[in-house]
Amino acid sequence: MVTLYYSPTTKEISTWQDRLERMAIQHEVILQQELLQPQLQDGDEFVQGTAAIDNYLEKLEVFVKSWYEDRCDKYEF
């Protein structure tokens, strides 16, 4: 599960949440008042900062897209 930690000043949170919902990824978004930079945790993976989160989500989108492209039911045998 992807967990996003953000502060009230994080403007990108709704965009990140929309991206995760479009990928149908289980996620949780947690507001933390004292947080200086947004953080993302996905299992053992941990990234911090806006640019790092954007980069991580881009890689995750590529992975999810390739996952669905490789499904067996799209090929007729």
Short mmCIF file of C-alpha atoms in Angstrom, two decimals:
data_model
loop_
_atom_site.label_atom_id
_atom_site.label_comp_id
_atom_site.label_asym_id
_atom_site.label_seq_id
_atom_site.Cartn_x
_atom_site.Cartn_y
_atom_site.Cartn_z
CA MET A 1 0.00 0.00 0.00
CA VAL A 2 1.21 3.49 -0.86
CA THR A 3 1.07 5.98 1.99
CA LEU A 4 1.43 9.71 1.33
CA TYR A 5 2.28 11.99 4.22
CA TYR A 6 1.78 15.69 3.60
CA SER A 7 1.54 19.04 5.33
CA PRO A 8 -1.24 21.62 4.88
CA THR A 9 1.02 23.56 2.49
CA THR A 10 1.47 20.64 0.05
CA LYS A 11 -0.30 21.80 -3.12
CA GLU A 12 0.30 18.59 -5.12
CA ILE A 13 -1.59 16.21 -2.82
CA SER A 14 -4.82 16.15 -4.83
CA THR A 15 -2.89 15.51 -8.07
CA TRP A 16 -0.95 12.66 -6.46
CA GLN A 17 -4.12 11.17 -5.01
CA ASP A 18 -5.85 11.34 -8.42
CA ARG A 19 -2.89 9.58 -10.06
CA LEU A 20 -3.01 6.76 -7.51
CA GLU A 21 -6.78 6.39 -7.94
CA ARG A 22 -6.44 6.19 -11.74
CA MET A 23 -3.89 3.40 -11.28
CA ALA A 24 -6.27 1.61 -8.87
CA ILE A 25 -3.46 1.46 -6.31
CA GLN A 26 -4.42 0.98 -2.69
CA HIS A 27 -3.31 4.12 -0.90
CA GLU A 28 -3.71 6.23 2.19
CA VAL A 29 -3.21 9.97 2.50
CA ILE A 30 -2.23 11.30 5.92
CA LEU A 31 -2.07 14.95 6.94
CA GLN A 32 0.79 15.74 9.33
CA GLN A 33 0.89 19.32 10.54
CA GLU A 34 4.59 19.35 11.49
CA LEU A 35 5.93 17.75 8.29
CA LEU A 36 8.48 19.86 6.38
CA GLN A 37 8.46 17.87 3.10
CA PRO A 38 5.89 15.46 1.71
CA GLN A 39 6.83 11.79 1.99
CA LEU A 40 5.73 8.62 0.23
CA GLN A 41 6.14 5.09 1.53
CA ASP A 42 5.39 1.99 -0.53
CA GLY A 43 6.46 -1.11 1.35
CA ASP A 44 10.23 -0.80 1.79
CA GLU A 45 10.44 2.13 -0.64
CA PHE A 46 10.60 5.61 0.90
CA VAL A 47 10.91 8.91 -0.94
CA GLN A 48 10.81 12.45 0.33
CA GLY A 49 10.13 15.72 -1.46
CA THR A 50 7.88 16.81 -4.30
CA ALA A 51 10.25 15.94 -7.16
CA ALA A 52 11.05 12.50 -5.72
CA ILE A 53 7.35 11.69 -5.26
CA ASP A 54 6.54 12.79 -8.82
CA ASN A 55 9.38 10.63 -10.12
CA TYR A 56 8.26 7.62 -8.07
CA LEU A 57 4.67 7.95 -9.29
CA GLU A 58 5.85 8.18 -12.90
CA LYS A 59 7.76 4.91 -12.51
CA LEU A 60 4.77 3.34 -10.81
CA GLU A 61 2.48 4.43 -13.66
CA VAL A 62 4.83 2.82 -16.21
CA PHE A 63 4.93 -0.38 -14.14
CA VAL A 64 1.13 -0.53 -13.77
CA LYS A 65 0.61 0.15 -17.48
CA SER A 66 3.04 -2.61 -18.44
CA TRP A 67 1.41 -4.96 -15.92
CA TYR A 68 -1.96 -4.58 -17.60
CA GLU A 69 -0.41 -4.80 -21.07
CA ASP A 70 1.03 -8.22 -20.22
CA ARG A 71 -2.23 -9.78 -19.11
CA CYS A 72 -3.01 -13.17 -20.63
CA ASP A 73 -6.63 -12.52 -21.57
CA LYS A 74 -5.75 -10.06 -24.32
CA TYR A 75 -4.16 -12.80 -26.43
CA GLU A 76 -6.18 -15.41 -28.24
CA PHE A 77 -4.59 -18.81 -28.43
#
